Short mmCIF file of C-alpha atoms in Angstrom, two decimals:
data_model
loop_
_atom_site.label_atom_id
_atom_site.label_comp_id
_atom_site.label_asym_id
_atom_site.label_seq_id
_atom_site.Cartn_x
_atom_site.Cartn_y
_atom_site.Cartn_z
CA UNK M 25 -3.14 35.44 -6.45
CA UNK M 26 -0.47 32.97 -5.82
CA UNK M 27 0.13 29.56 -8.51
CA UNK M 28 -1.20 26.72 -6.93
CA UNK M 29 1.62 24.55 -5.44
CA UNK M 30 2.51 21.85 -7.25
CA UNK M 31 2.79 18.59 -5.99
CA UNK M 32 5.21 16.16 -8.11
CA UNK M 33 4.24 12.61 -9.19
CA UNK M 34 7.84 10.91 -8.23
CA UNK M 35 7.90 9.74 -4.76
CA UNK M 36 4.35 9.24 -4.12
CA UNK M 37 2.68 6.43 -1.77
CA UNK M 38 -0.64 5.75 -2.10
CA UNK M 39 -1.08 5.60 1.70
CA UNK M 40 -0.32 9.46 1.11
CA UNK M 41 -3.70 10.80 2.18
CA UNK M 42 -2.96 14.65 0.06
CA UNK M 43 -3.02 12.76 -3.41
CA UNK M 44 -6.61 11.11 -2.71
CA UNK M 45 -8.06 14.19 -1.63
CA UNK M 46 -6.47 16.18 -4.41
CA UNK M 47 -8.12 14.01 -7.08
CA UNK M 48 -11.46 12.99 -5.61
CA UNK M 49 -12.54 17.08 -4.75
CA UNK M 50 -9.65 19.14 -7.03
CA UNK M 51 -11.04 20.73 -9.65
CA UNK M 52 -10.53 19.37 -13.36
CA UNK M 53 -9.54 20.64 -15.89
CA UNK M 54 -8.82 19.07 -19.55
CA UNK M 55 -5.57 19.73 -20.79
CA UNK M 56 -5.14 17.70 -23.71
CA UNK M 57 -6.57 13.60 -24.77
CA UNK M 58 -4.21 10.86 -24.70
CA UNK M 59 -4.87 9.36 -28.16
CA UNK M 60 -2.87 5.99 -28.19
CA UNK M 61 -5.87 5.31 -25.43
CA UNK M 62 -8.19 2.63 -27.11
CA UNK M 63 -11.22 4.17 -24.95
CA UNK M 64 -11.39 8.06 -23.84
CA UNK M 65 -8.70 9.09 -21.62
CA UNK M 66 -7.93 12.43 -20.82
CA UNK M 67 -4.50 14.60 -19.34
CA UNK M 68 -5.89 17.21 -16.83
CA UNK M 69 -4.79 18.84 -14.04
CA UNK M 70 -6.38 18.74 -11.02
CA UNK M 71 -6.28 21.57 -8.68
CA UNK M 72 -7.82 21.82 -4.82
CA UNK M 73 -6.88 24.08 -1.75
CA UNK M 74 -3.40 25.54 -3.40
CA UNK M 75 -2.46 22.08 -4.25
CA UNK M 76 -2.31 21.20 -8.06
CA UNK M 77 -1.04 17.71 -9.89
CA UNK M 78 -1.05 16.46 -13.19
CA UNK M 79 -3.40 13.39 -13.86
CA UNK M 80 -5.51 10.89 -16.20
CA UNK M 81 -9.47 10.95 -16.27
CA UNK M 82 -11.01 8.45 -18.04
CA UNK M 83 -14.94 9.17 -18.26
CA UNK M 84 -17.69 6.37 -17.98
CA UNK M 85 -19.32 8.05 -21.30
CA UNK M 86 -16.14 7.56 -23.21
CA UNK M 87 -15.42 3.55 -23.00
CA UNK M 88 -16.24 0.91 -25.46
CA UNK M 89 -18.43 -1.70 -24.48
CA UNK M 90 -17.04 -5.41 -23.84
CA UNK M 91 -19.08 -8.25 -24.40
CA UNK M 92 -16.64 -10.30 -21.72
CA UNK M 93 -16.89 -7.67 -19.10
CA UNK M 94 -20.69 -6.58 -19.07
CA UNK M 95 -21.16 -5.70 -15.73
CA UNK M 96 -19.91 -2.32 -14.30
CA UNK M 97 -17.96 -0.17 -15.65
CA UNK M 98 -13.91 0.02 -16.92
CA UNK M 99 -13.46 2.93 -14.67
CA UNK M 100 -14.63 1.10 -11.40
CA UNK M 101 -12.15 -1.85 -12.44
CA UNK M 102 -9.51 0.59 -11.94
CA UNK M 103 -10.38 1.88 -8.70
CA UNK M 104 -10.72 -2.33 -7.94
CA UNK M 105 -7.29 -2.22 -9.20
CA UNK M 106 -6.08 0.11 -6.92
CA UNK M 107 -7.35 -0.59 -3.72
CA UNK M 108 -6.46 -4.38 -3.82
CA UNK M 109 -3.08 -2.56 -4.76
CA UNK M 110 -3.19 -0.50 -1.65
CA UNK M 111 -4.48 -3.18 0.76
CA UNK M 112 -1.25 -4.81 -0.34
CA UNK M 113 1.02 -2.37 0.92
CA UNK M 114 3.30 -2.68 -2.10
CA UNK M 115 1.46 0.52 -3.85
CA UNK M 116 2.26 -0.58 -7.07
CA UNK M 117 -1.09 1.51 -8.97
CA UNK M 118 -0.77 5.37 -8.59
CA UNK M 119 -3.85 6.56 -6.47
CA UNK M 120 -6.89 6.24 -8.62
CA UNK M 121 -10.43 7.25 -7.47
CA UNK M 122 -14.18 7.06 -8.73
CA UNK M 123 -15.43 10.65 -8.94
CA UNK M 124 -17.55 13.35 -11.21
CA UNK M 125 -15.97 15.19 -14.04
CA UNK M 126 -15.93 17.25 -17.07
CA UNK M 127 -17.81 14.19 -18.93
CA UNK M 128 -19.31 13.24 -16.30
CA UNK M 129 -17.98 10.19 -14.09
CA UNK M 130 -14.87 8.48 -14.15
CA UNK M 131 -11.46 7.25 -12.99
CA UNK M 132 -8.93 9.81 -12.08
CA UNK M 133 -5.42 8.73 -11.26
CA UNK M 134 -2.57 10.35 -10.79
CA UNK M 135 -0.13 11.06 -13.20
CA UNK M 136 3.05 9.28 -12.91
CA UNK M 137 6.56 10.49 -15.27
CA UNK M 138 8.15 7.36 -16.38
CA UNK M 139 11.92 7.02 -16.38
CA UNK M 140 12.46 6.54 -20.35
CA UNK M 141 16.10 4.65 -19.82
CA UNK M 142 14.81 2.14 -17.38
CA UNK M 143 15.13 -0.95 -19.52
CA UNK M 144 12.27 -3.29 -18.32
CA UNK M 145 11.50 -5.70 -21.35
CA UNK M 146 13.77 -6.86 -24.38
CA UNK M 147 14.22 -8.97 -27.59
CA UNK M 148 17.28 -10.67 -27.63
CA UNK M 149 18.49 -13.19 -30.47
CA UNK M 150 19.63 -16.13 -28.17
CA UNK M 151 17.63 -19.45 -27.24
CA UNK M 152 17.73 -18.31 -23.79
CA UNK M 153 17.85 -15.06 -21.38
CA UNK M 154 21.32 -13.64 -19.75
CA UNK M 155 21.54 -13.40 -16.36
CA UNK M 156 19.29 -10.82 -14.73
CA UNK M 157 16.65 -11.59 -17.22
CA UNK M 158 14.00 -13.98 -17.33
CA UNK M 159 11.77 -15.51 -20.87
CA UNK M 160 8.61 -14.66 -22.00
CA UNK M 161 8.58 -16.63 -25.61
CA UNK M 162 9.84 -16.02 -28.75
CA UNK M 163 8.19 -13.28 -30.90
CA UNK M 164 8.64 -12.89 -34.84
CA UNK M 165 10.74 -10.07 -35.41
CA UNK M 166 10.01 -10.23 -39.73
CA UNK M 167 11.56 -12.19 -42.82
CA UNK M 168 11.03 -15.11 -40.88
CA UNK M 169 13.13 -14.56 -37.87
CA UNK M 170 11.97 -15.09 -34.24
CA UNK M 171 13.43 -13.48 -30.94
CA UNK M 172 13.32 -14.45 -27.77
CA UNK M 173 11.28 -11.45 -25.72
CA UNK M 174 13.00 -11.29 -22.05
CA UNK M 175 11.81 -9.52 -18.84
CA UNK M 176 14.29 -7.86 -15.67
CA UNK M 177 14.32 -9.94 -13.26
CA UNK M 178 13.39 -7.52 -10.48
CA UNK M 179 11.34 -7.80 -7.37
CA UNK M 180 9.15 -5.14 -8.29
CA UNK M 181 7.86 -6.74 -11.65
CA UNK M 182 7.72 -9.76 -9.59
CA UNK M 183 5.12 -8.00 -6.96
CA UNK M 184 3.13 -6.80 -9.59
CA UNK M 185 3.09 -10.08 -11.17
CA UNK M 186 1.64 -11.25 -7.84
CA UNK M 187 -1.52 -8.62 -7.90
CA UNK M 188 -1.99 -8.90 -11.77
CA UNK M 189 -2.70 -12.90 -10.78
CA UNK M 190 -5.07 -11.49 -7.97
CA UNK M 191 -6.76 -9.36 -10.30
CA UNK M 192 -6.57 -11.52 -12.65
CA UNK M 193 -5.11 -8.70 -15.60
CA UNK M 194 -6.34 -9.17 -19.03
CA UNK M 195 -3.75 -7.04 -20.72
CA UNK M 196 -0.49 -6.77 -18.81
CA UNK M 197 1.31 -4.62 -21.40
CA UNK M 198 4.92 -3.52 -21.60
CA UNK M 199 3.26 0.35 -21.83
CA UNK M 200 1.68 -0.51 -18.84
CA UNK M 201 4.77 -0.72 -17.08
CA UNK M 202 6.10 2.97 -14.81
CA UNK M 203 9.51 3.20 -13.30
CA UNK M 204 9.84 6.40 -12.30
CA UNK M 205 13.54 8.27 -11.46
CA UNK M 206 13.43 7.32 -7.58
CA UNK M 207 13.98 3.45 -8.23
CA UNK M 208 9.75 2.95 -8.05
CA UNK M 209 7.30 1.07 -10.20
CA UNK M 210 3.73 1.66 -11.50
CA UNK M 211 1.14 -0.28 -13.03
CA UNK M 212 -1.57 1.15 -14.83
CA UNK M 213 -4.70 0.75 -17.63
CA UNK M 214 -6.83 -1.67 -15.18
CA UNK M 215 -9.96 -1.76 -16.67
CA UNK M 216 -10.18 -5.09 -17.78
CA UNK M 217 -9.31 -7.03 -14.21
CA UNK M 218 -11.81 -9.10 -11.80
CA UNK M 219 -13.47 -11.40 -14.24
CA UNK M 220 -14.91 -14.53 -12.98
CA UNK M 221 -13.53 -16.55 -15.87
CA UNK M 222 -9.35 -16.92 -15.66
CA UNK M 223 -8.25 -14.36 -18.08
CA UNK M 224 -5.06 -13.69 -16.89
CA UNK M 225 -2.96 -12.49 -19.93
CA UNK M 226 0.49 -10.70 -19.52
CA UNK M 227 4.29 -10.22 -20.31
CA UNK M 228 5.31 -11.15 -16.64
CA UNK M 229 5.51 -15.30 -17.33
CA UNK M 230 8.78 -15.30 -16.22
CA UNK M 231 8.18 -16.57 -12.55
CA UNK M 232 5.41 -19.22 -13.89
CA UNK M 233 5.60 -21.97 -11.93
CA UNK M 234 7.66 -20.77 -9.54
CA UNK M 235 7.65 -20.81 -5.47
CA UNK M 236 6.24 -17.66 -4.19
CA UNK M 237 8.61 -15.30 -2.36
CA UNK M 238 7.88 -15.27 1.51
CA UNK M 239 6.73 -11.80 1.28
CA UNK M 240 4.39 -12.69 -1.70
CA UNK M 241 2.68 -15.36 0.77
CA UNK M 242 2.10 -12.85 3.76
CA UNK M 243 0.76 -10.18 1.25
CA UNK M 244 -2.19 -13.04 0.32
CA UNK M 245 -2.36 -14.21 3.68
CA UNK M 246 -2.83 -10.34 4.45
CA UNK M 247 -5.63 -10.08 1.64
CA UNK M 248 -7.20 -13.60 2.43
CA UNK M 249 -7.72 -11.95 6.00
CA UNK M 250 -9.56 -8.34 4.23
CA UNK M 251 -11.40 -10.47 1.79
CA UNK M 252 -13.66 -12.25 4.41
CA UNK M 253 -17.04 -11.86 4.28
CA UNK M 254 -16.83 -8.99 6.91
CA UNK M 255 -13.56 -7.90 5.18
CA UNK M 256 -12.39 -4.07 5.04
CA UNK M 257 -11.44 -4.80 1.28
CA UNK M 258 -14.54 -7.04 0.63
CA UNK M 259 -16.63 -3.87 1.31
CA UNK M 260 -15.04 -1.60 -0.60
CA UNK M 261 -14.88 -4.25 -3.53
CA UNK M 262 -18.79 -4.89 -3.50
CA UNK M 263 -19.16 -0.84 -4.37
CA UNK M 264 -16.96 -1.33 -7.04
CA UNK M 265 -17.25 -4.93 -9.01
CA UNK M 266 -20.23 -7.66 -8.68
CA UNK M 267 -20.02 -9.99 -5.66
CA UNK M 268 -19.72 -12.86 -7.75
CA UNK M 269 -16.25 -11.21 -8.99
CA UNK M 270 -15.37 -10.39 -5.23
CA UNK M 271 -15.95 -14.14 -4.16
CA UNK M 272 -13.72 -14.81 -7.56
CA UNK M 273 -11.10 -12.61 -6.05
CA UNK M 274 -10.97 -14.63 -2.55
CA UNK M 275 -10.62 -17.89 -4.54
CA UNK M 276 -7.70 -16.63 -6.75
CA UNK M 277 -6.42 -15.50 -3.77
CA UNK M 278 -6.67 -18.75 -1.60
CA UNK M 279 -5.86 -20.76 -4.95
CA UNK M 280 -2.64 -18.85 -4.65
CA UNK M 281 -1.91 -19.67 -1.37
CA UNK M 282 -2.61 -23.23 -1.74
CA UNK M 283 -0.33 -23.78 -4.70
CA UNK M 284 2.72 -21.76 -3.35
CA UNK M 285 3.42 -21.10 -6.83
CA UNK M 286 2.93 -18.37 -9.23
CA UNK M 287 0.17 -19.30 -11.86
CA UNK M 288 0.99 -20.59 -15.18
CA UNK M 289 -0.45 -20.10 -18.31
CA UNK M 290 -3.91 -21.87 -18.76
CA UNK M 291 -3.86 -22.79 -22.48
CA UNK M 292 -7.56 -21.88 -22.50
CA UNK M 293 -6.38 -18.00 -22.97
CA UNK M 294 -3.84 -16.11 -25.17
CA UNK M 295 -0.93 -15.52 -22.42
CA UNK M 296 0.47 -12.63 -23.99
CA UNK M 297 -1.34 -9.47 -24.86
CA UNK M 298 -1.41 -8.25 -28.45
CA UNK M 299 0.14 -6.17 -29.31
CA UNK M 300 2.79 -6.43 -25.91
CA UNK M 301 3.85 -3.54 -25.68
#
């Protein structure tokens, strides 16, 4: 019998239509658990038609209950994550789908090798960022010294900066960031997004305020069109959250629009996630 062919994780789309069928009918199989994970999340391989790729599952049965996200389930968040994602065209969330496993179901999304000298996020001791950076706020750094933690200014953290205010992220992470080798960049851990109540707490501030880019307004005037009532995305949303989060998603998104701006911190919410990284 011939090894299964491998398909790599650098270089994928998520308009690729091999990857989704790989993960939603492959066959699983548990290779190890991913134990910085602060709910179950497993590395398996996933293997369907002499096609095989490495990936994370993240069963139902294994996540910790939230008493601000009581409705539905972490795993379905993700798959939220990634279609809005998707319907964007920017593919910035590997492909991700709702599906039966090992444990039962859960989110499985492909793995994705992160480039470890891409330099995304830094603490610098200076009062303000160099050039190609932009601030976050100053972080202690011990014995009573503070540093000022800087983002890249790049049009990709800028995108996803753009969807996390659409999906309204609850824990934008510096972890959460994936460049990969081939100049692309991945967001993942999604499962707290799409609550009614703004929530939105991350390390990409450094736009607030901000006009957004032309192409940033004809993404939202893209996903203002699929969030209609009769909507492509509003369908496959209302499988996945409550409709009281899709309608929540239409109004960030036409709040968005309105302003021109990206969102600033509320005051009403931590802005940064703890730990950020």
């Amino acid at each position: 019998m011939s090894a299964p062919e491998r398909i790599p994780s650098r270089g994928v789309t998520t308009t690729d239509p091999a990857f989704a069928e790989l993960l939603a009918r492959g066959e699983l199989t548990v290779r190890g658990r991913i134990r910085d994970a602060s709910n179950a999340a497993l590395y398996c391989t996933v293997a369907h038609d002499g096609r095989e790729a490495a990936c994370v599952y993240k069963p139902v049965a294994g996540e910790r209950p939230l008493w601000d996200f009581p409705d539905g389930t972490l795993a379905q968040r993700e798959v939220a994550a990634y279609e809005v994602s998707r319907a964007t065209g920017w593919d910035l969330v590997p492909p991700t789908v709702l599906r039966e496993g090992p444990y039962g179901e859960g989110m499985c999304q492909l793995w994705i090798e992160a480039a470890p000298e891409s330099e995304l996020l830094a603490l610098v001791d200076a009062q303000e960022p160099d050039p190609g950076w932009r601030a976050i706020g100053f972080a202690e750094v011990g014995e009573g010294r503070t540093a000022l933690l800087v983002h890249a200014d790049d049009e990709r953290l800028r995108r996803l900066a753009v969807l996390d205010a659409v999906i309204n992220n609850a824990d934008r992470k510096g972890g959460h960031l994936l460049p990969t080798a081939d100049g692309r960049l991945y967001g993942i851990d999604h499962g707290v997004t799409f609550n009614t109540e703004n929530k939105l707490r991350t390390l990409l501030w450094g736009w607030a305020g901000e006009p957004l880019t032309g192409e940033a307004v004809d993404v939202l005037q893209g996903l203002q069109g699929a969030l209609e009532a009769s909507g492509r995305l509003t369908a496959t949303l209302a499988a996945l959250v409550t409709s009281a989060e899709v309608d929540a998603t239409r109004a960030r998104v036409e709040a968005l629009l309105r302003s021109g701006r990206h969102p600033e911190p509320s005051g009403e919410w931590p802005a940064i996630p703890w730990p950020p990284v």
